[in-house]
Coordinates of C-alpha atoms and ligand atoms in Angstrom, one line a residue:
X1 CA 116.1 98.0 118.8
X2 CA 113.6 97.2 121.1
X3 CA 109.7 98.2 121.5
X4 CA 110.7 101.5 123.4
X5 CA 113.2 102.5 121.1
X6 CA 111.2 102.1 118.4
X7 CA 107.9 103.6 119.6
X8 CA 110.0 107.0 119.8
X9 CA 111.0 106.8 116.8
X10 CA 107.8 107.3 116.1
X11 CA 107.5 110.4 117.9
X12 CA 107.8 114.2 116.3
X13 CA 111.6 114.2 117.6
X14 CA 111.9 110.4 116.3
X15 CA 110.4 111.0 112.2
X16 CA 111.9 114.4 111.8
X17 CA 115.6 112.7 112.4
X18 CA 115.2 110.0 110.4
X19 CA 113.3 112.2 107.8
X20 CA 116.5 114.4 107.8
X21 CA 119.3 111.6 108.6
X22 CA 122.1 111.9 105.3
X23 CA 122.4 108.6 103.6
X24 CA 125.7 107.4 105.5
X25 CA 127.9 104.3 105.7
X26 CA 131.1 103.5 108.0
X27 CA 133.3 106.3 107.1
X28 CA 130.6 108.6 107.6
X29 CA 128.7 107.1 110.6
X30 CA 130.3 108.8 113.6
X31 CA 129.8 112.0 111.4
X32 CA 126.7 111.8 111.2
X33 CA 125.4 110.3 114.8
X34 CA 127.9 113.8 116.1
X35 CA 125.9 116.2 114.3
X36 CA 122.2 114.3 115.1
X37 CA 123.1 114.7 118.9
X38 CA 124.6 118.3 118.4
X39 CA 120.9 118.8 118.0
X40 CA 120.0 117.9 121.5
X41 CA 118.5 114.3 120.3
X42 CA 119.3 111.9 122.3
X43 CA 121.8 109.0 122.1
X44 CA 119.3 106.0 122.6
X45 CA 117.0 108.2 119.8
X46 CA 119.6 108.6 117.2
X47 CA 121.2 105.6 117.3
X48 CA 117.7 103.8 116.7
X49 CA 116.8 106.3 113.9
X50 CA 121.0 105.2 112.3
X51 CA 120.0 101.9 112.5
X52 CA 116.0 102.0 110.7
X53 CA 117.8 104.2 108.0
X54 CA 120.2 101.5 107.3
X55 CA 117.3 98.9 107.1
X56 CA 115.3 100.9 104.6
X57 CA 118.8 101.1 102.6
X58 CA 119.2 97.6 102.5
X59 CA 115.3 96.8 101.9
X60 CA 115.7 99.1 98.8
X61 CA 116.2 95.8 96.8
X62 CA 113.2 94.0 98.1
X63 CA 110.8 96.4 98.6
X64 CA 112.1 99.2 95.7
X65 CA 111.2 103.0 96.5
X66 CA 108.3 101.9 99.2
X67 CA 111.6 100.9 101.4
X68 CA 111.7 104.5 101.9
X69 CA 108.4 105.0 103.6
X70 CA 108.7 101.6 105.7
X71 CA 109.7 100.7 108.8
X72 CA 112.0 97.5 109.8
X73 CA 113.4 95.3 112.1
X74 CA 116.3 92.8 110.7
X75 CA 114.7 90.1 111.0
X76 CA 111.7 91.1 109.5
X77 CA 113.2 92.1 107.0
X78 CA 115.2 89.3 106.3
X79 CA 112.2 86.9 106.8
X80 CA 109.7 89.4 104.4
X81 CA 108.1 88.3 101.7
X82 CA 108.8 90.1 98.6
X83 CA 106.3 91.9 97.0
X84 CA 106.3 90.3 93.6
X85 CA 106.4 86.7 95.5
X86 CA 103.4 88.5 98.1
X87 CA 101.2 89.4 95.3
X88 CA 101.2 85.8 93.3
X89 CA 100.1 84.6 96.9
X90 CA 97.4 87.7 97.1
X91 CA 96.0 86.9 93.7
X92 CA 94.8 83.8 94.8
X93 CA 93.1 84.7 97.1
X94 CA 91.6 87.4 95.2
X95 CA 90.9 84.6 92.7
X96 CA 88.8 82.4 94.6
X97 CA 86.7 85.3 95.9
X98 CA 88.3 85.0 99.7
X99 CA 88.2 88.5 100.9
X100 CA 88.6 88.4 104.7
X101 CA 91.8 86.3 105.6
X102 CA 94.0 86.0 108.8
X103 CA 97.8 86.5 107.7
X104 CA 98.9 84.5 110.7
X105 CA 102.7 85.2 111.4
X106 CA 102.4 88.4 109.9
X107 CA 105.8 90.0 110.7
X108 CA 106.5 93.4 109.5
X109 CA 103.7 93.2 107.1
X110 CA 105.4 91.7 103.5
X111 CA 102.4 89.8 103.0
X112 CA 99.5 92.0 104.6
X113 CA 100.5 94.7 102.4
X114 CA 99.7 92.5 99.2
X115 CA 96.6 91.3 100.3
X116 CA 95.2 94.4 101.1
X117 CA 96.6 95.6 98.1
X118 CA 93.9 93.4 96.0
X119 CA 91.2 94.6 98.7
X120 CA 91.3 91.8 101.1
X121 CA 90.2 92.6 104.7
X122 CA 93.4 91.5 107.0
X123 CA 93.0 90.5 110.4
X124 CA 97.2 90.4 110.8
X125 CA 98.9 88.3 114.0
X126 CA 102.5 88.6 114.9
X127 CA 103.3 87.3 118.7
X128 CA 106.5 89.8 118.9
X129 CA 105.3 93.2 120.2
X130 CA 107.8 94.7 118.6
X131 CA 107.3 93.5 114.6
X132 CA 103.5 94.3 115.5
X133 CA 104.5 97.9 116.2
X134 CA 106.3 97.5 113.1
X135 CA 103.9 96.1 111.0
X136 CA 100.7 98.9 112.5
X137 CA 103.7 101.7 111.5
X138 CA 103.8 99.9 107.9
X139 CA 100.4 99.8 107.5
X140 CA 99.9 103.3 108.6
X141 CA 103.1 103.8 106.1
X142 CA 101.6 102.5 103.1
X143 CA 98.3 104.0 103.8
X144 CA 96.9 100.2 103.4
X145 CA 92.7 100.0 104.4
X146 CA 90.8 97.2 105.8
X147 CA 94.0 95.9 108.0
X148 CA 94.1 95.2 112.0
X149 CA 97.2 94.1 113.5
X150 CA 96.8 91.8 116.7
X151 CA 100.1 91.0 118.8
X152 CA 98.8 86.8 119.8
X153 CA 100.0 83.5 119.3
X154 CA 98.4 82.1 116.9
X155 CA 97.9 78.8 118.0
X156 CA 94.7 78.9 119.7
X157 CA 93.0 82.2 118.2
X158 CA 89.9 82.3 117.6
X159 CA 90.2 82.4 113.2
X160 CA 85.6 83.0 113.5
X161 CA 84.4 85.1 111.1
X162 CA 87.7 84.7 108.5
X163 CA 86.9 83.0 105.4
X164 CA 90.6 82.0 104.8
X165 CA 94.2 82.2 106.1
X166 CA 97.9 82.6 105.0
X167 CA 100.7 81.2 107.7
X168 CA 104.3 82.3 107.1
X169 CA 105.7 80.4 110.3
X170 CA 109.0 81.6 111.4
X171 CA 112.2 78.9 110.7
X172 CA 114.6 80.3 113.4
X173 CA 114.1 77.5 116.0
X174 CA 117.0 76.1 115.8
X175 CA 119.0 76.3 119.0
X176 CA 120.3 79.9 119.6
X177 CA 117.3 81.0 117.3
X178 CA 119.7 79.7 114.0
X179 CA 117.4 78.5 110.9
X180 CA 116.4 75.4 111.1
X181 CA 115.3 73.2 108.5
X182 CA 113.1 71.0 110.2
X183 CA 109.6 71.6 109.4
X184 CA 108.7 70.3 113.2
X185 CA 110.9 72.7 114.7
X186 CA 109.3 75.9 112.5
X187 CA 107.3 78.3 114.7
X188 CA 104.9 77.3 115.1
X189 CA 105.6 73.8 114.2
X190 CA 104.2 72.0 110.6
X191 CA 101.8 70.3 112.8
X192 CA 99.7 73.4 113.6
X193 CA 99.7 74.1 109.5
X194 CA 98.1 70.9 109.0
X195 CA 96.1 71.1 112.1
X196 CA 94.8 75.0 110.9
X197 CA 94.2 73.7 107.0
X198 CA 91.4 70.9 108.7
X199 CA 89.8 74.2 110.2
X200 CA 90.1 77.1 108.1
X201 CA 90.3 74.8 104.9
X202 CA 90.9 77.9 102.5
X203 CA 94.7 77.8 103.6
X204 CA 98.3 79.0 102.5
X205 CA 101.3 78.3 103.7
X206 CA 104.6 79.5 103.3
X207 CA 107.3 76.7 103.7
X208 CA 111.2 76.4 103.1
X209 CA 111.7 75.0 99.5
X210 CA 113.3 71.8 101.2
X211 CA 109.9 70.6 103.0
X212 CA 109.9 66.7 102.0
X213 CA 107.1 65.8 99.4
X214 CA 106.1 62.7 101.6
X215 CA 105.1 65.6 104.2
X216 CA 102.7 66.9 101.9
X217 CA 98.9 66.0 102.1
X218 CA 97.0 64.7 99.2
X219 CA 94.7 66.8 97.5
X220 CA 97.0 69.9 98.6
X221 CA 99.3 71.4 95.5
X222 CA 103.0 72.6 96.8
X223 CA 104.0 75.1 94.4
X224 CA 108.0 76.2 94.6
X225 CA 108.6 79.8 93.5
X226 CA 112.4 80.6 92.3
X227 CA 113.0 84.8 91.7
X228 CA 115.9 84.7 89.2
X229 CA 116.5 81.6 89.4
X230 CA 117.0 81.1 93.7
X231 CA 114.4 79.0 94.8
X232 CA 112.7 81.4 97.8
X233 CA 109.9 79.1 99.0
X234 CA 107.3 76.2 98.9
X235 CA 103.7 77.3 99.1
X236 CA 101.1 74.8 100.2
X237 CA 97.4 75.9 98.9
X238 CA 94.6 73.8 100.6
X239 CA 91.1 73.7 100.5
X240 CA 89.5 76.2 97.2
X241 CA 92.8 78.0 97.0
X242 CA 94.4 74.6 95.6
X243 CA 94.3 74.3 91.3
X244 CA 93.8 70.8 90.9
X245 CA 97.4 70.1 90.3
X246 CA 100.1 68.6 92.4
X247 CA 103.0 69.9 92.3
X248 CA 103.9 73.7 90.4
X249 CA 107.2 75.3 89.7
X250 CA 106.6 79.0 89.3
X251 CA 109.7 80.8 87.7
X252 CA 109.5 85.2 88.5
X253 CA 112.2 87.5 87.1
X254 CA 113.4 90.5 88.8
X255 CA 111.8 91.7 84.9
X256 CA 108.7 90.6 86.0
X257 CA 108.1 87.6 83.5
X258 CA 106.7 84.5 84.7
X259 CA 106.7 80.7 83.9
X260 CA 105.1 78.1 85.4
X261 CA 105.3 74.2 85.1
X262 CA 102.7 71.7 86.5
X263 CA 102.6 68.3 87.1
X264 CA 102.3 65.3 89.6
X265 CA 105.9 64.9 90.6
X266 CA 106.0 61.3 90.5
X267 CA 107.8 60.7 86.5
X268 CA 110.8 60.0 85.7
X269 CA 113.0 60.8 82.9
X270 CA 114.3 58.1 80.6
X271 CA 118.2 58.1 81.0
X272 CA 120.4 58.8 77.8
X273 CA 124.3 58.8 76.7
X274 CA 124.9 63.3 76.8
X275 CA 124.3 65.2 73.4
X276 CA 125.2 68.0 72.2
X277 CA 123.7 70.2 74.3
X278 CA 123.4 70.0 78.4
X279 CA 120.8 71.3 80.1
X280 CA 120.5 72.5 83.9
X281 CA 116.9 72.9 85.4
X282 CA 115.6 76.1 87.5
X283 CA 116.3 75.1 91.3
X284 CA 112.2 75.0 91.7
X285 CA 111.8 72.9 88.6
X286 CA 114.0 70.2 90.9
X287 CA 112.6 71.0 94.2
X288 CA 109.3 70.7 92.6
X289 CA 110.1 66.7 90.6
X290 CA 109.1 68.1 87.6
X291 CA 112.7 67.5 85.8
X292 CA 111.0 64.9 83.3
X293 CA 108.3 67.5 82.4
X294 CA 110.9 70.2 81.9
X295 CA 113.1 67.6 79.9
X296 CA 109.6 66.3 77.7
X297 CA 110.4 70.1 76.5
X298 CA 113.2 69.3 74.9
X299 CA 113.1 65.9 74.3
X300 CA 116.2 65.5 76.7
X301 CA 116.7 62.4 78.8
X302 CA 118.3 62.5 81.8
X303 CA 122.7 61.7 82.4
X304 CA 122.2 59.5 85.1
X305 CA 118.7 58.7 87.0
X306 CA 120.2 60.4 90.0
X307 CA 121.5 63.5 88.5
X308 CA 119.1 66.5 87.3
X309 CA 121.2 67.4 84.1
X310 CA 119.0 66.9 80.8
X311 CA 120.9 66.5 77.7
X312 CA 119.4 66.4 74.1
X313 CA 120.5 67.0 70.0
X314 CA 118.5 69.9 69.5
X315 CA 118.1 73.8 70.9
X316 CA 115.1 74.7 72.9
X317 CA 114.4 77.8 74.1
X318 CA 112.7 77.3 77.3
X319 CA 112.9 79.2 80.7
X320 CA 112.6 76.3 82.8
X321 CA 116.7 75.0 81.3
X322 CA 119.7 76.4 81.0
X323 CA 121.4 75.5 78.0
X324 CA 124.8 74.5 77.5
X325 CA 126.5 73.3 74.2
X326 CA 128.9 70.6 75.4
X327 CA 132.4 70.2 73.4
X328 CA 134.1 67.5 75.5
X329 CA 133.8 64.6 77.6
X330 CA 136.0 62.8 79.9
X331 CA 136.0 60.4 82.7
X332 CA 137.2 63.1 85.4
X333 CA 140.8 63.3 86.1
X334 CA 142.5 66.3 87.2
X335 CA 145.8 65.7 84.9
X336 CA 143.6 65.3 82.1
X337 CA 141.5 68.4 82.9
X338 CA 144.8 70.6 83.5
X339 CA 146.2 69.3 79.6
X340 CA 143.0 70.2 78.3
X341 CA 142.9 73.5 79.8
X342 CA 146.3 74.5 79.4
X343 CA 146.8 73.9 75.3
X344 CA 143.4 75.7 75.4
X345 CA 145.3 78.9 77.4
X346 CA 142.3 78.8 79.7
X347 CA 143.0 80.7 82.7
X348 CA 139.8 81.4 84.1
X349 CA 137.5 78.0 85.1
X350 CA 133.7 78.3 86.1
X351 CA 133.1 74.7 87.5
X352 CA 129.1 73.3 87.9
X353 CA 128.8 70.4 89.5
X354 CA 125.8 68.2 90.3
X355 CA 126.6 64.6 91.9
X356 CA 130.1 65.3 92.6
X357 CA 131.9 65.8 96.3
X358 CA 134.7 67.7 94.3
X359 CA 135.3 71.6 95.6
X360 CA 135.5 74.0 93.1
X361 CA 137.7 76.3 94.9
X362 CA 140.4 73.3 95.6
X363 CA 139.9 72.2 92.5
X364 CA 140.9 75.4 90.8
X365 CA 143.8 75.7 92.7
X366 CA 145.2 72.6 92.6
X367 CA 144.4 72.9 88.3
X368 CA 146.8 76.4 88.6
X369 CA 145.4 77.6 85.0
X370 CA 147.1 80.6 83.3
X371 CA 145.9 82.2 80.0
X372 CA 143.7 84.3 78.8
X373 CA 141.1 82.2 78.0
X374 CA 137.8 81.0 79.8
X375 CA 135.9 77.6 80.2
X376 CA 132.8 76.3 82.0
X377 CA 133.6 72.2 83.3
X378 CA 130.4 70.4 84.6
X379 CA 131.7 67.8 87.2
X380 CA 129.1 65.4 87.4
X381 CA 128.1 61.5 87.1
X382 CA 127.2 59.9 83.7
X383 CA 125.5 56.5 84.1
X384 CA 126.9 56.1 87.5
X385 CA 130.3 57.3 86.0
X386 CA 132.3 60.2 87.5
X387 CA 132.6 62.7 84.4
X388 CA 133.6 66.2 83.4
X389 CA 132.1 67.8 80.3
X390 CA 133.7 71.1 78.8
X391 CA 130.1 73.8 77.7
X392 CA 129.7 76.5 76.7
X393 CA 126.5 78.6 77.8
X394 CA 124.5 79.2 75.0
Ligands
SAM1 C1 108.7 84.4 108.5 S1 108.2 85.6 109.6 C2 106.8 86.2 108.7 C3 107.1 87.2 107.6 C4 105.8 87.8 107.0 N1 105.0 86.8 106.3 C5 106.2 88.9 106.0 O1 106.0 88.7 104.8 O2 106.6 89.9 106.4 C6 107.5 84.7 110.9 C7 106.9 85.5 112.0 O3 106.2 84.5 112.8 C8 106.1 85.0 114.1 N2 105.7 83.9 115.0 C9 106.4 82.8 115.2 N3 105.7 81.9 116.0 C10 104.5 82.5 116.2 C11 103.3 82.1 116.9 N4 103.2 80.9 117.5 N5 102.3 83.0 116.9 C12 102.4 84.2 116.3 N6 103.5 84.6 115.6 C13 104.5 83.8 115.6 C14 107.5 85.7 114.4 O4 107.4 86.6 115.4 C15 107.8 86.2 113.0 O5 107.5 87.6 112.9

């Protein structure tokens, strides 16, 4: 889809066929693009209205009924924040009494959309024409106030007049546009985030969970955000919209319960022989180094200092660990692992592993289980020893 496509789409012709396009998949697709053009539409038009329709489909799950109303491109979509995610970041603003902010690397408007949602003035920048017509039609869309869109780089715009801002830089500079992981290669680079931090001060930024901790300023708190339990980002507050603490693991459920854990990132857990029960922390409680708070919960210690399994005697109910109630362990072996499993008429294996090169797809197959039973291994290391423990979830 490109800008022309889309800005007819926005035409009478343009909303009336997608207003009136059948929900359709393969089987149905030629079907359905026949009958549009039966109409007189033309090809270009109907083809661009098939493809929106399938976007607001698939953004059904991240942006619920509002998908309906919305307009997409894949990428934005992909690269969107979601709204539960979008608020948390809104609220803070909100919090610290910031009400005119720049969302710089807007896209197609996931996080303008929750900042004028708590009545923040937006001044919105996207470079891409194209996700800026996107993100004026989403605006216009969600009948948000207060919001201008501006298609600019951002490096180098005049920010006079905001009080704060929110960067979401875009992580597909890798070569060919593939995600990249390297914060320098990010667009715009993690350079210009620090750079924009010394002169808006009141700054958020939205990071890939994996951004190293040595890259992080002090004085700045990194909070890692999992949504049912996949970690979906490292926020970096500067300035006034920073708590005071270091580091935060923030836990959301698709339910819409929240758990957070704070802490400075830097201790350690004390390292134990495992117990009776085995515990597996939420992917932003390890991003974030807080394991050792999480395992103070349940007065765990740790298998092995490198590993982030927690094992203690008792049962904790906490939402930052998973718990497991361990019945065996072994030094790993794969004979000894297929005897156990086969007097136990185990036929269907769920392997964890943390600290262990083994692939659970080979492994299965080279175990060939039959019975009716089920098991849950954990391949991992135990004071530096390669080990298998048989759990249960509990
Ligand atoms: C991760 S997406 C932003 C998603 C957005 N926060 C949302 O929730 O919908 C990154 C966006 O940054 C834009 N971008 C990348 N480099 C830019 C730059 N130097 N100036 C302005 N926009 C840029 C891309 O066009 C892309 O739309």
């Amino acid at each position: 889809m490109d800008l022309a496509g889309f800005e007819e789409l926005l035409t009478s012709d343009g909303a009336r066929l997608l207003d009136e396009l059948p929900p359709y998949d393969e089987a149905t697709a030629l079907g359905v693009a026949e009958a549009a053009r039966r109409r007189g539409l033309p090809d270009g038009l109907v083809a661009v209205a098939m493809t929106q329709q399938r976007l607001r489909a698939r953004a059904v799950t991240k942006f619920g009924a509002a998908a309906g109303r919305m307009f997409f491109t894949p990428e934005g979509l992909e690269q969107a924040t979601r709204p539960e995610v979008a608020a948390r970041h809104a609220r803070r603003f909100a919090d610290a009494d910031l009400g005119r902010v720049a969302d710089l690397c807007c896209g197609i408007g996931g996080e303008l959309s929750a900042l004028a949602g708590v009545g923040t003035e937006v001044l919105a920048i996207d470079r891409d024409p194209l996700t800026c017509a996107v993100a004026k039609s989403n605006v216009a869309a969600l009948g948000l106030a207060g919001v201008r869109v501006v298609c600019a780089d951002v490096v180098g715009t005049d920010l006079a007049g905001q009080q704060a801002a929110f960067i979401d830089p875009a992580r597909r500079g890798g070569p060919g546009g593939r995600r990249t992981f390297d914060p320098s290669s990010f667009s715009p680079p993690y350079d210009v985030v620090l750079n924009l931090a010394r002169d808006v001060g009141a700054l958020g930024a939205k990071l890939a969970p994996g951004l190293p901790h040595h890259l992080i300023p002090p004085g700045v708190e990194a909070e890692w955000v999992s949504v049912d339990g996949a970690v979906v980002e490292c926020a970096l507050w500067f300035g006034p919209l920073a708590s005071g603490v270091a580091r935060r693991a923030t836990l959301l459920s698709g339910q819409g319960s929240v758990a957070d854990l704070t802490g400075d990132g830097v201790d350690r857990a004390p390292v134990g022989p495992v117990h009776r029960y085995l515990y597996e922390p939420d992917g932003a409680v390890i991003r974030a180094g807080l394991v050792a708070e999480a395992a103070a919960q349940v007065g765990g210690t740790l298998v092995d200092s490198s590993i982030a399994y927690v094992t203690a005697d008792g049962l904790v109910a906490t939402p930052f660990l998973t718990a497991y109630e361990v019945s065996d362990v072994m030094p790993f072996g794969l004979k000894r692992l297929r005897t156990v499993l086969r007097d136990r008429g185990v036929g269907r294996l769920t392997v964890k592993k943390r600290g262990s090169a083994i692939e659970p797809e080979s492994l299965r197959r080279q175990l060939r289980l039959d019975g009716p039973e089920e098991a849950t291994v954990v391949l991992t290391r135990v004071a530096g020893e390669p080990t298998m423990l048989l759990v249960r979830r509990v």
